[in-house]
């Protein structure tokens, strides 16, 4: 079985355990340049908040 996990809590709750890490992944925000220009007032606060939460 392959599962996307962050902490493994769900696996443990089901009595399963992680055997091997197949890959690491990260989240990315993709914004169209035109949308960033047209919807700057909405997107800039969102981008700033995401940066604060991620420690970037």
mmCIF file of C-alpha atoms in Angstrom:
data_model
loop_
_atom_site.group_PDB
_atom_site.id
_atom_site.type_symbol
_atom_site.label_atom_id
_atom_site.label_comp_id
_atom_site.label_asym_id
_atom_site.label_seq_id
_atom_site.Cartn_x
_atom_site.Cartn_y
_atom_site.Cartn_z
ATOM 1 C CA UNK A 1 0.000 0.000 0.000
ATOM 2 C CA UNK A 2 1.239 3.518 -0.772
ATOM 3 C CA UNK A 3 -0.104 6.498 1.134
ATOM 4 C CA UNK A 4 0.695 10.191 1.239
ATOM 5 C CA UNK A 5 1.397 10.996 4.862
ATOM 6 C CA UNK A 6 2.675 13.888 6.884
ATOM 7 C CA UNK A 7 2.859 12.493 10.406
ATOM 8 C CA UNK A 8 1.911 8.843 10.048
ATOM 9 C CA UNK A 9 -0.873 9.152 12.643
ATOM 10 C CA UNK A 10 -3.513 7.670 10.321
ATOM 11 C CA UNK A 11 -1.289 4.703 9.524
ATOM 12 C CA UNK A 12 -0.676 4.044 13.224
ATOM 13 C CA UNK A 13 -4.386 4.403 14.002
ATOM 14 C CA UNK A 14 -5.049 1.663 11.425
ATOM 15 C CA UNK A 15 -2.394 -0.563 12.976
ATOM 16 C CA UNK A 16 -0.004 -0.043 10.052
ATOM 17 C CA UNK A 17 3.531 1.256 9.976
ATOM 18 C CA UNK A 18 5.712 3.042 7.506
ATOM 19 C CA UNK A 19 8.204 0.705 5.899
ATOM 20 C CA UNK A 20 9.882 2.941 3.335
ATOM 21 C CA UNK A 21 9.779 6.541 2.107
ATOM 22 C CA UNK A 22 9.343 6.512 -1.660
ATOM 23 C CA UNK A 23 9.565 10.270 -2.225
ATOM 24 C CA UNK A 24 9.304 13.624 -0.507
ATOM 25 C CA UNK A 25 6.967 16.292 -1.856
ATOM 26 C CA UNK A 26 6.312 19.983 -1.349
ATOM 27 C CA UNK A 27 3.382 22.218 -2.151
ATOM 28 C CA UNK A 28 3.662 24.979 -4.740
ATOM 29 C CA UNK A 29 1.374 27.895 -5.498
ATOM 30 C CA UNK A 30 1.205 28.576 -9.231
ATOM 31 C CA UNK A 31 -0.215 31.935 -10.259
ATOM 32 C CA UNK A 32 -0.722 33.127 -13.792
ATOM 33 C CA UNK A 33 1.122 36.454 -14.289
ATOM 34 C CA UNK A 34 -1.934 38.085 -15.811
ATOM 35 C CA UNK A 35 -4.115 36.947 -12.907
ATOM 36 C CA UNK A 36 -1.544 38.327 -10.468
ATOM 37 C CA UNK A 37 -1.815 41.708 -12.188
ATOM 38 C CA UNK A 38 -5.617 41.672 -12.420
ATOM 39 C CA UNK A 39 -6.339 40.203 -8.977
ATOM 40 C CA UNK A 40 -3.386 41.610 -7.055
ATOM 41 C CA UNK A 41 -5.536 42.887 -4.169
ATOM 42 C CA UNK A 42 -6.845 39.362 -3.519
ATOM 43 C CA UNK A 43 -3.698 37.362 -4.255
ATOM 44 C CA UNK A 44 -1.010 39.406 -2.481
ATOM 45 C CA UNK A 45 -2.496 38.955 1.033
ATOM 46 C CA UNK A 46 -2.951 35.237 0.333
ATOM 47 C CA UNK A 47 0.650 34.879 -0.831
ATOM 48 C CA UNK A 48 1.903 36.805 2.200
ATOM 49 C CA UNK A 49 -0.116 34.645 4.608
ATOM 50 C CA UNK A 50 1.131 31.439 2.986
ATOM 51 C CA UNK A 51 4.711 32.699 3.347
ATOM 52 C CA UNK A 52 4.129 33.443 7.035
ATOM 53 C CA UNK A 53 2.655 30.001 7.665
ATOM 54 C CA UNK A 54 5.420 28.190 5.807
ATOM 55 C CA UNK A 55 8.256 30.164 7.387
ATOM 56 C CA UNK A 56 9.541 31.352 3.990
#
